[in-house]
């Protein structure tokens, strides 16, 4: 692996400018989780960089938002909030011959193929294929834009738990033919990794995580009502615009907004009801929860210095949003460094031969997803901070 050094122009160096984490310094190298020399085993959940596609264990990352530079406001009075990120699942595959493919699975798979064709198209913009590719990419971008980072995460909680994977890094044999409302049942553990700089005891971080889920559930419920009410309007506009714009898109975007909001609200409700606390040295009395009709969900919190790289990446996006409000962190990590820090690798399709083209496509898509999610998070945090500056009490409820 190449060595990395940080060269920060003096004009961009704040007093607290950050340097690359120790594992990116020339004195050390980062060993991917699949490397035979890694001191961690594939099933070792204590590995701070280990990203797994195990349907019974979800790996997610708590990335704290940077404290803003507000005039006359003590940074300690601003609550610690974080963005929750987990990489998207790999592309859906066509089911084996003779098996029945679920409707949702089929629609999602075909749409993923359309998006891939559009992004890889080299057709001229003036041609029919070129216009269609531009329209498909625009609709795909809008579908992502209508979902908040919290809804995005909750939808992936469901997406990652539909069937057993081939190995610890692959989950390509998904089949969505089952009941969508019960897809989180298979999840038994949620491992939440956070940087040491997040601070505070585990109980505080856990409380904020649950409160965040409750806020998301409330907002998702409201969004679902609005989006569902707009469906007839979106359909009417698409039909009327068919003559001049045959590609549609408005109905699809509104449908995704409604579907993701409803699904996110259900997942948030399921997660908060099923959470059970792990025993801690300071308090073991909280380990036993009241009997519930749903299987328990164990939360495991792990502090890892590797998450400092993700914190810096998010801080950069916030600084790009408003450099006066969020000072530049100095070092600017790349998407490749971030993915390597969390141990993400492309999934395999279970065959003997590796498909390098598919792996390259997966990598490009996850890098783009990382950029989009972080930018959405930065935009939302910038809006929240400005609202906090005007009305702190009202902002704390959001």
CSV table of C-alpha atoms in Angstrom, one decimal:
chain,number,residue,atom,x,y,z
A,1,UNK,CA,0.0,0.0,0.0
A,2,UNK,CA,1.3,3.5,-0.8
A,3,UNK,CA,2.4,5.7,2.0
A,4,UNK,CA,0.4,8.9,2.7
A,5,UNK,CA,1.5,12.2,4.0
A,6,UNK,CA,-0.5,15.3,4.7
A,7,UNK,CA,0.6,18.6,3.2
A,8,UNK,CA,-1.8,21.3,4.4
A,9,UNK,CA,-1.4,24.9,2.9
A,10,UNK,CA,-0.8,27.4,5.7
A,11,UNK,CA,-3.8,29.4,4.6
A,12,UNK,CA,-6.1,26.4,5.4
A,13,UNK,CA,-4.5,25.3,8.6
A,14,UNK,CA,-6.8,26.0,11.6
A,15,UNK,CA,-5.3,25.8,15.1
A,16,UNK,CA,-6.5,22.2,15.5
A,17,UNK,CA,-5.6,21.0,12.0
A,18,UNK,CA,-5.7,17.2,12.0
A,19,UNK,CA,-3.1,14.8,10.6
A,20,UNK,CA,-3.7,11.4,9.0
A,21,UNK,CA,-4.4,8.7,11.5
A,22,UNK,CA,-1.4,6.7,12.7
A,23,UNK,CA,-2.2,3.7,10.4
A,24,UNK,CA,-1.8,6.0,7.3
A,25,UNK,CA,1.6,7.2,8.4
A,26,UNK,CA,4.7,5.8,6.7
A,27,UNK,CA,5.6,3.8,9.8
A,28,UNK,CA,2.6,1.5,9.4
A,29,UNK,CA,0.5,-0.2,6.8
A,30,UNK,CA,-3.2,-1.1,6.8
A,31,UNK,CA,-3.9,-4.8,6.6
A,32,UNK,CA,-7.3,-5.5,5.0
A,33,UNK,CA,-9.5,-7.8,7.0
A,34,UNK,CA,-9.1,-10.6,4.4
A,35,UNK,CA,-5.3,-10.5,4.5
A,36,UNK,CA,-3.7,-13.7,5.9
A,37,UNK,CA,-1.4,-11.6,8.0
A,38,UNK,CA,-4.2,-9.8,9.7
A,39,UNK,CA,-4.2,-10.4,13.5
A,40,UNK,CA,-8.0,-10.6,13.4
A,41,UNK,CA,-10.1,-13.6,12.2
A,42,UNK,CA,-13.0,-13.2,9.7
A,43,UNK,CA,-15.6,-13.7,12.5
A,44,UNK,CA,-13.9,-11.5,15.1
A,45,UNK,CA,-16.4,-8.6,15.7
A,46,UNK,CA,-13.8,-6.8,17.8
A,47,UNK,CA,-11.8,-6.0,14.6
A,48,UNK,CA,-12.3,-2.3,14.3
A,49,UNK,CA,-12.0,-2.3,10.5
A,50,UNK,CA,-14.0,-5.4,9.8
A,51,UNK,CA,-17.1,-4.8,7.6
A,52,UNK,CA,-19.2,-7.8,7.4
A,53,UNK,CA,-22.3,-8.8,5.3
A,54,UNK,CA,-23.4,-11.3,7.8
A,55,UNK,CA,-27.3,-11.2,7.8
A,56,UNK,CA,-27.4,-11.7,11.6
A,57,UNK,CA,-24.9,-9.0,12.4
A,58,UNK,CA,-24.9,-5.4,11.0
A,59,UNK,CA,-21.8,-3.3,11.1
A,60,UNK,CA,-22.5,0.4,11.2
A,61,UNK,CA,-20.3,3.5,11.9
A,62,UNK,CA,-21.2,6.4,14.1
A,63,UNK,CA,-19.5,9.5,12.6
A,64,UNK,CA,-19.8,12.6,14.8
A,65,UNK,CA,-20.7,15.9,13.2
A,66,UNK,CA,-18.1,18.7,13.7
A,67,UNK,CA,-18.9,21.4,16.3
A,68,UNK,CA,-19.8,24.7,14.5
A,69,UNK,CA,-18.1,28.0,15.1
A,70,UNK,CA,-21.1,30.1,16.3
A,71,UNK,CA,-20.5,33.6,17.6
A,72,UNK,CA,-21.3,33.8,21.3
A,73,UNK,CA,-22.2,30.1,21.6
A,74,UNK,CA,-20.1,27.7,23.7
A,75,UNK,CA,-19.4,24.6,21.7
A,76,UNK,CA,-20.0,22.4,24.8
A,77,UNK,CA,-23.7,23.5,24.8
A,78,UNK,CA,-24.2,22.0,21.3
A,79,UNK,CA,-25.3,18.3,21.6
A,80,UNK,CA,-23.1,15.5,20.2
A,81,UNK,CA,-24.9,14.1,17.2
A,82,UNK,CA,-23.6,11.7,14.6
A,83,UNK,CA,-24.3,10.4,11.2
A,84,UNK,CA,-24.9,6.6,11.0
A,85,UNK,CA,-23.4,5.0,7.9
A,86,UNK,CA,-23.2,1.4,6.6
A,87,UNK,CA,-22.2,0.7,3.0
A,88,UNK,CA,-25.0,-0.3,0.6
A,89,UNK,CA,-25.6,-3.9,-0.2
A,90,UNK,CA,-24.2,-5.4,-3.4
A,91,UNK,CA,-26.2,-5.3,-6.7
A,92,UNK,CA,-29.0,-7.8,-6.8
A,93,UNK,CA,-28.5,-10.9,-9.0
A,94,UNK,CA,-31.1,-12.8,-11.1
A,95,UNK,CA,-32.4,-15.8,-9.2
A,96,UNK,CA,-31.4,-19.3,-10.2
A,97,UNK,CA,-33.4,-21.0,-12.9
A,98,UNK,CA,-36.5,-22.7,-11.6
A,99,UNK,CA,-36.8,-20.3,-8.6
A,100,UNK,CA,-39.5,-17.7,-8.2
A,101,UNK,CA,-38.3,-14.1,-8.2
A,102,UNK,CA,-40.1,-11.8,-5.9
A,103,UNK,CA,-41.8,-8.7,-7.4
A,104,UNK,CA,-39.8,-6.2,-5.4
A,105,UNK,CA,-36.6,-8.0,-6.1
A,106,UNK,CA,-37.3,-8.1,-9.8
A,107,UNK,CA,-38.2,-4.4,-10.0
A,108,UNK,CA,-35.1,-3.4,-8.0
A,109,UNK,CA,-32.8,-5.6,-10.0
A,110,UNK,CA,-34.0,-4.3,-13.3
A,111,UNK,CA,-33.7,-0.7,-12.1
A,112,UNK,CA,-30.2,-1.3,-10.9
A,113,UNK,CA,-29.3,-2.7,-14.4
A,114,UNK,CA,-30.9,0.4,-16.1
A,115,UNK,CA,-28.9,2.7,-13.9
A,116,UNK,CA,-25.6,0.8,-14.6
A,117,UNK,CA,-26.3,0.9,-18.3
A,118,UNK,CA,-27.0,4.6,-18.2
A,119,UNK,CA,-23.9,5.5,-16.2
A,120,UNK,CA,-21.7,3.3,-18.5
A,121,UNK,CA,-23.3,4.6,-21.7
A,122,UNK,CA,-21.1,6.5,-24.1
A,123,UNK,CA,-24.0,7.6,-26.3
A,124,UNK,CA,-24.0,11.2,-27.4
A,125,UNK,CA,-26.4,13.5,-25.5
A,126,UNK,CA,-28.2,14.5,-28.6
A,127,UNK,CA,-29.2,10.9,-29.4
A,128,UNK,CA,-32.2,9.0,-28.0
A,129,UNK,CA,-29.9,6.7,-25.9
A,130,UNK,CA,-28.0,9.7,-24.6
A,131,UNK,CA,-31.2,11.5,-23.5
A,132,UNK,CA,-32.5,8.4,-21.9
A,133,UNK,CA,-29.3,7.8,-20.1
A,134,UNK,CA,-29.3,11.4,-18.8
A,135,UNK,CA,-32.9,11.0,-17.7
A,136,UNK,CA,-32.2,7.7,-15.9
A,137,UNK,CA,-29.2,9.2,-14.0
A,138,UNK,CA,-31.2,12.2,-13.1
A,139,UNK,CA,-34.1,10.1,-11.7
A,140,UNK,CA,-31.6,7.9,-9.8
A,141,UNK,CA,-30.0,11.0,-8.2
A,142,UNK,CA,-33.4,12.4,-7.2
A,143,UNK,CA,-34.5,9.0,-5.7
A,144,UNK,CA,-31.4,9.2,-3.4
A,145,UNK,CA,-31.9,12.9,-2.7
A,146,UNK,CA,-35.4,12.5,-1.2
A,147,UNK,CA,-34.1,10.1,1.4
A,148,UNK,CA,-32.3,11.5,4.5
A,149,UNK,CA,-29.2,9.8,5.8
A,150,UNK,CA,-31.1,8.2,8.7
A,151,UNK,CA,-33.7,6.8,6.3
A,152,UNK,CA,-31.0,5.5,4.0
A,153,UNK,CA,-29.4,3.7,7.0
A,154,UNK,CA,-32.7,2.2,8.1
A,155,UNK,CA,-33.5,0.9,4.7
A,156,UNK,CA,-30.1,-0.8,4.6
A,157,UNK,CA,-30.8,-2.5,7.9
A,158,UNK,CA,-33.6,-4.3,6.1
A,159,UNK,CA,-31.7,-4.8,2.9
A,160,UNK,CA,-28.8,-6.6,4.6
A,161,UNK,CA,-30.8,-9.2,6.4
A,162,UNK,CA,-32.8,-11.2,3.8
A,163,UNK,CA,-30.8,-14.4,3.5
A,164,UNK,CA,-27.5,-16.1,4.4
A,165,UNK,CA,-24.4,-14.9,2.5
A,166,UNK,CA,-21.9,-17.1,0.8
A,167,UNK,CA,-19.1,-15.8,3.0
A,168,UNK,CA,-18.3,-13.0,5.4
A,169,UNK,CA,-17.8,-10.5,2.6
A,170,UNK,CA,-20.6,-11.5,0.2
A,171,UNK,CA,-24.4,-11.4,0.3
A,172,UNK,CA,-25.4,-11.8,-3.3
A,173,UNK,CA,-28.0,-14.6,-3.0
A,174,UNK,CA,-30.7,-12.3,-1.7
A,175,UNK,CA,-34.3,-13.2,-2.4
A,176,UNK,CA,-36.9,-10.6,-1.5
A,177,UNK,CA,-39.9,-12.9,-2.1
A,178,UNK,CA,-40.6,-13.0,1.6
A,179,UNK,CA,-42.8,-10.7,3.6
A,180,UNK,CA,-41.2,-7.2,3.6
A,181,UNK,CA,-42.5,-6.4,7.1
A,182,UNK,CA,-40.5,-9.2,8.7
A,183,UNK,CA,-37.1,-8.8,7.1
A,184,UNK,CA,-35.4,-7.4,10.2
A,185,UNK,CA,-36.2,-10.6,12.3
A,186,UNK,CA,-32.9,-12.3,11.3
A,187,UNK,CA,-30.8,-9.5,12.7
A,188,UNK,CA,-29.4,-10.4,16.1
A,189,UNK,CA,-26.6,-7.9,16.6
A,190,UNK,CA,-25.9,-4.4,15.6
A,191,UNK,CA,-22.2,-3.4,16.0
A,192,UNK,CA,-21.8,0.3,16.2
A,193,UNK,CA,-18.2,1.6,15.8
A,194,UNK,CA,-17.3,5.1,16.8
A,195,UNK,CA,-14.1,7.2,17.1
A,196,UNK,CA,-12.6,7.9,20.5
A,197,UNK,CA,-13.1,11.6,19.9
A,198,UNK,CA,-16.9,11.1,20.2
A,199,UNK,CA,-16.4,11.1,23.9
A,200,UNK,CA,-18.9,10.4,26.6
A,201,UNK,CA,-19.7,7.0,28.3
A,202,UNK,CA,-21.3,4.2,26.3
A,203,UNK,CA,-24.7,4.8,27.9
A,204,UNK,CA,-24.8,8.3,26.6
A,205,UNK,CA,-23.9,7.2,23.0
A,206,UNK,CA,-26.5,4.5,23.2
A,207,UNK,CA,-29.2,6.9,24.5
A,208,UNK,CA,-28.5,9.3,21.6
A,209,UNK,CA,-28.6,6.4,19.1
A,210,UNK,CA,-32.1,5.4,20.4
A,211,UNK,CA,-33.3,9.0,20.5
A,212,UNK,CA,-32.1,9.4,16.9
A,213,UNK,CA,-34.1,6.4,15.9
A,214,UNK,CA,-37.2,7.8,17.5
A,215,UNK,CA,-36.8,11.2,15.8
A,216,UNK,CA,-36.3,9.4,12.5
A,217,UNK,CA,-39.4,7.3,13.0
A,218,UNK,CA,-41.5,10.4,13.7
A,219,UNK,CA,-40.2,12.3,10.7
A,220,UNK,CA,-40.5,9.2,8.4
A,221,UNK,CA,-44.1,8.8,9.4
A,222,UNK,CA,-44.9,12.4,8.4
A,223,UNK,CA,-42.9,12.1,5.2
A,224,UNK,CA,-44.8,8.9,4.3
A,225,UNK,CA,-48.2,10.7,4.7
A,226,UNK,CA,-47.1,13.6,2.5
A,227,UNK,CA,-45.5,11.4,-0.2
A,228,UNK,CA,-48.5,9.1,-0.3
A,229,UNK,CA,-50.8,12.0,-0.7
A,230,UNK,CA,-48.8,13.3,-3.7
A,231,UNK,CA,-48.8,10.0,-5.6
A,232,UNK,CA,-52.0,10.9,-7.6
A,233,UNK,CA,-50.6,14.3,-8.4
A,234,UNK,CA,-47.3,12.9,-9.6
A,235,UNK,CA,-49.0,10.3,-11.7
A,236,UNK,CA,-51.2,13.0,-13.4
A,237,UNK,CA,-48.2,15.2,-14.1
A,238,UNK,CA,-46.2,12.3,-15.6
A,239,UNK,CA,-49.2,11.4,-17.9
A,240,UNK,CA,-49.7,14.9,-19.1
A,241,UNK,CA,-46.0,15.4,-19.8
A,242,UNK,CA,-45.7,12.2,-21.7
A,243,UNK,CA,-45.8,14.0,-25.1
A,244,UNK,CA,-42.8,16.2,-24.4
A,245,UNK,CA,-41.1,14.0,-21.8
A,246,UNK,CA,-41.8,10.3,-22.3
A,247,UNK,CA,-39.4,9.1,-19.6
A,248,UNK,CA,-41.6,10.1,-16.6
A,249,UNK,CA,-39.8,10.1,-13.3
A,250,UNK,CA,-41.9,12.1,-11.0
A,251,UNK,CA,-44.1,9.2,-10.0
A,252,UNK,CA,-41.1,7.0,-9.5
A,253,UNK,CA,-39.3,9.5,-7.3
A,254,UNK,CA,-42.5,10.1,-5.2
A,255,UNK,CA,-43.0,6.3,-4.9
A,256,UNK,CA,-39.5,5.8,-3.6
A,257,UNK,CA,-40.0,8.6,-1.1
A,258,UNK,CA,-43.2,7.1,0.2
A,259,UNK,CA,-41.8,3.5,0.2
A,260,UNK,CA,-38.6,4.4,1.9
A,261,UNK,CA,-40.3,6.5,4.5
A,262,UNK,CA,-42.8,3.8,5.4
A,263,UNK,CA,-40.1,1.2,5.5
A,264,UNK,CA,-37.8,3.4,7.5
A,265,UNK,CA,-40.5,4.1,10.1
A,266,UNK,CA,-41.3,0.4,10.4
A,267,UNK,CA,-37.6,-0.5,10.8
A,268,UNK,CA,-37.0,2.3,13.4
A,269,UNK,CA,-39.9,1.0,15.4
A,270,UNK,CA,-38.7,-2.6,15.2
A,271,UNK,CA,-35.1,-1.7,16.1
A,272,UNK,CA,-36.1,0.4,19.1
A,273,UNK,CA,-38.5,-2.3,20.4
A,274,UNK,CA,-36.0,-5.1,20.0
A,275,UNK,CA,-32.9,-3.4,21.4
A,276,UNK,CA,-31.4,-5.1,24.5
A,277,UNK,CA,-28.4,-3.7,26.3
A,278,UNK,CA,-25.2,-5.7,26.7
A,279,UNK,CA,-23.7,-6.0,30.2
A,280,UNK,CA,-21.1,-3.5,31.2
A,281,UNK,CA,-18.7,-3.5,34.1
A,282,UNK,CA,-20.4,-0.5,35.6
A,283,UNK,CA,-23.9,-1.7,35.4
A,284,UNK,CA,-25.0,-5.3,34.8
A,285,UNK,CA,-28.5,-4.8,36.0
A,286,UNK,CA,-29.6,-3.4,32.6
A,287,UNK,CA,-28.6,-6.5,30.7
A,288,UNK,CA,-32.0,-8.1,31.1
A,289,UNK,CA,-34.9,-6.5,29.3
A,290,UNK,CA,-38.6,-7.1,29.8
A,291,UNK,CA,-40.0,-10.0,27.9
A,292,UNK,CA,-41.0,-9.0,24.4
A,293,UNK,CA,-43.0,-10.7,21.6
A,294,UNK,CA,-40.2,-9.8,19.2
A,295,UNK,CA,-36.6,-11.3,19.2
A,296,UNK,CA,-34.1,-9.1,21.1
A,297,UNK,CA,-31.5,-7.0,19.2
A,298,UNK,CA,-28.2,-6.7,20.9
A,299,UNK,CA,-26.3,-3.4,20.6
A,300,UNK,CA,-22.5,-3.5,20.8
A,301,UNK,CA,-20.4,-0.4,20.9
A,302,UNK,CA,-16.7,-0.4,19.9
A,303,UNK,CA,-14.4,2.6,19.9
A,304,UNK,CA,-11.8,2.6,17.1
A,305,UNK,CA,-9.2,5.2,16.1
A,306,UNK,CA,-9.7,4.2,12.5
A,307,UNK,CA,-13.1,6.0,12.6
A,308,UNK,CA,-11.2,9.3,13.0
A,309,UNK,CA,-10.6,9.1,9.3
A,310,UNK,CA,-14.4,9.0,8.6
A,311,UNK,CA,-14.8,11.9,11.1
A,312,UNK,CA,-12.3,13.9,9.1
A,313,UNK,CA,-14.0,13.0,5.8
A,314,UNK,CA,-17.4,14.3,7.2
A,315,UNK,CA,-15.7,17.4,8.6
A,316,UNK,CA,-14.4,18.2,5.1
A,317,UNK,CA,-17.9,17.9,3.6
A,318,UNK,CA,-19.3,20.2,6.3
A,319,UNK,CA,-16.5,22.7,5.7
A,320,UNK,CA,-17.2,22.6,2.0
A,321,UNK,CA,-20.8,23.4,2.8
A,322,UNK,CA,-19.9,26.5,5.0
A,323,UNK,CA,-16.3,27.2,5.6
A,324,UNK,CA,-17.1,30.0,8.0
A,325,UNK,CA,-19.3,27.8,10.2
A,326,UNK,CA,-17.1,24.7,10.0
A,327,UNK,CA,-13.4,25.2,10.0
A,328,UNK,CA,-11.4,23.0,7.6
A,329,UNK,CA,-9.9,19.9,9.3
A,330,UNK,CA,-6.8,20.2,7.2
A,331,UNK,CA,-6.2,16.7,5.9
A,332,UNK,CA,-8.7,15.5,3.2
A,333,UNK,CA,-9.1,11.7,3.1
A,334,UNK,CA,-10.1,10.1,-0.1
A,335,UNK,CA,-13.0,7.7,-0.6
A,336,UNK,CA,-10.5,4.8,-1.2
A,337,UNK,CA,-8.8,5.5,2.2
A,338,UNK,CA,-12.2,5.6,4.0
A,339,UNK,CA,-13.3,2.3,2.5
A,340,UNK,CA,-9.9,0.7,3.3
A,341,UNK,CA,-10.2,2.0,6.8
A,342,UNK,CA,-13.5,0.1,7.4
A,343,UNK,CA,-12.3,-3.0,5.6
A,344,UNK,CA,-14.9,-2.8,2.8
A,345,UNK,CA,-14.2,-5.0,-0.3
A,346,UNK,CA,-16.4,-5.9,-3.3
A,347,UNK,CA,-18.7,-8.9,-2.8
A,348,UNK,CA,-18.2,-12.1,-4.7
A,349,UNK,CA,-21.0,-13.8,-6.7
A,350,UNK,CA,-20.1,-17.3,-5.4
A,351,UNK,CA,-18.5,-18.5,-8.6
A,352,UNK,CA,-15.0,-19.8,-9.1
A,353,UNK,CA,-14.0,-16.9,-11.4
A,354,UNK,CA,-13.8,-13.4,-10.2
A,355,UNK,CA,-15.6,-10.8,-12.2
A,356,UNK,CA,-13.3,-7.8,-12.2
A,357,UNK,CA,-15.7,-5.6,-14.1
A,358,UNK,CA,-18.4,-6.1,-11.5
A,359,UNK,CA,-16.0,-5.5,-8.7
A,360,UNK,CA,-14.8,-2.3,-10.3
A,361,UNK,CA,-18.5,-1.2,-10.7
A,362,UNK,CA,-19.3,-2.0,-7.1
A,363,UNK,CA,-16.3,0.0,-5.8
A,364,UNK,CA,-17.3,3.0,-8.0
A,365,UNK,CA,-20.9,2.8,-6.7
A,366,UNK,CA,-19.9,2.6,-3.0
A,367,UNK,CA,-17.5,5.5,-3.4
A,368,UNK,CA,-20.3,7.6,-5.0
A,369,UNK,CA,-22.7,6.5,-2.3
A,370,UNK,CA,-20.2,7.6,0.4
A,371,UNK,CA,-19.9,11.0,-1.2
A,372,UNK,CA,-23.7,11.5,-1.5
A,373,UNK,CA,-24.5,10.3,2.0
A,374,UNK,CA,-21.8,12.5,3.6
A,375,UNK,CA,-22.9,15.5,1.5
A,376,UNK,CA,-26.5,15.0,2.6
A,377,UNK,CA,-25.4,14.7,6.2
A,378,UNK,CA,-23.4,17.9,5.9
A,379,UNK,CA,-26.3,19.7,4.4
A,380,UNK,CA,-28.7,18.5,7.1
A,381,UNK,CA,-26.2,19.4,9.9
A,382,UNK,CA,-25.7,22.8,8.5
A,383,UNK,CA,-29.4,23.4,8.4
A,384,UNK,CA,-29.8,22.1,12.0
A,385,UNK,CA,-27.0,24.3,13.3
A,386,UNK,CA,-28.4,27.4,11.8
A,387,UNK,CA,-31.8,26.5,13.3
A,388,UNK,CA,-30.1,25.9,16.7
A,389,UNK,CA,-28.5,29.4,16.5
A,390,UNK,CA,-32.0,31.0,16.1
A,391,UNK,CA,-34.0,28.8,18.4
A,392,UNK,CA,-32.1,26.2,20.5
A,393,UNK,CA,-35.1,24.7,22.2
A,394,UNK,CA,-36.9,24.0,18.9
A,395,UNK,CA,-33.8,22.6,17.3
A,396,UNK,CA,-33.2,20.1,20.1
A,397,UNK,CA,-36.5,18.5,19.4
A,398,UNK,CA,-35.5,17.8,15.7
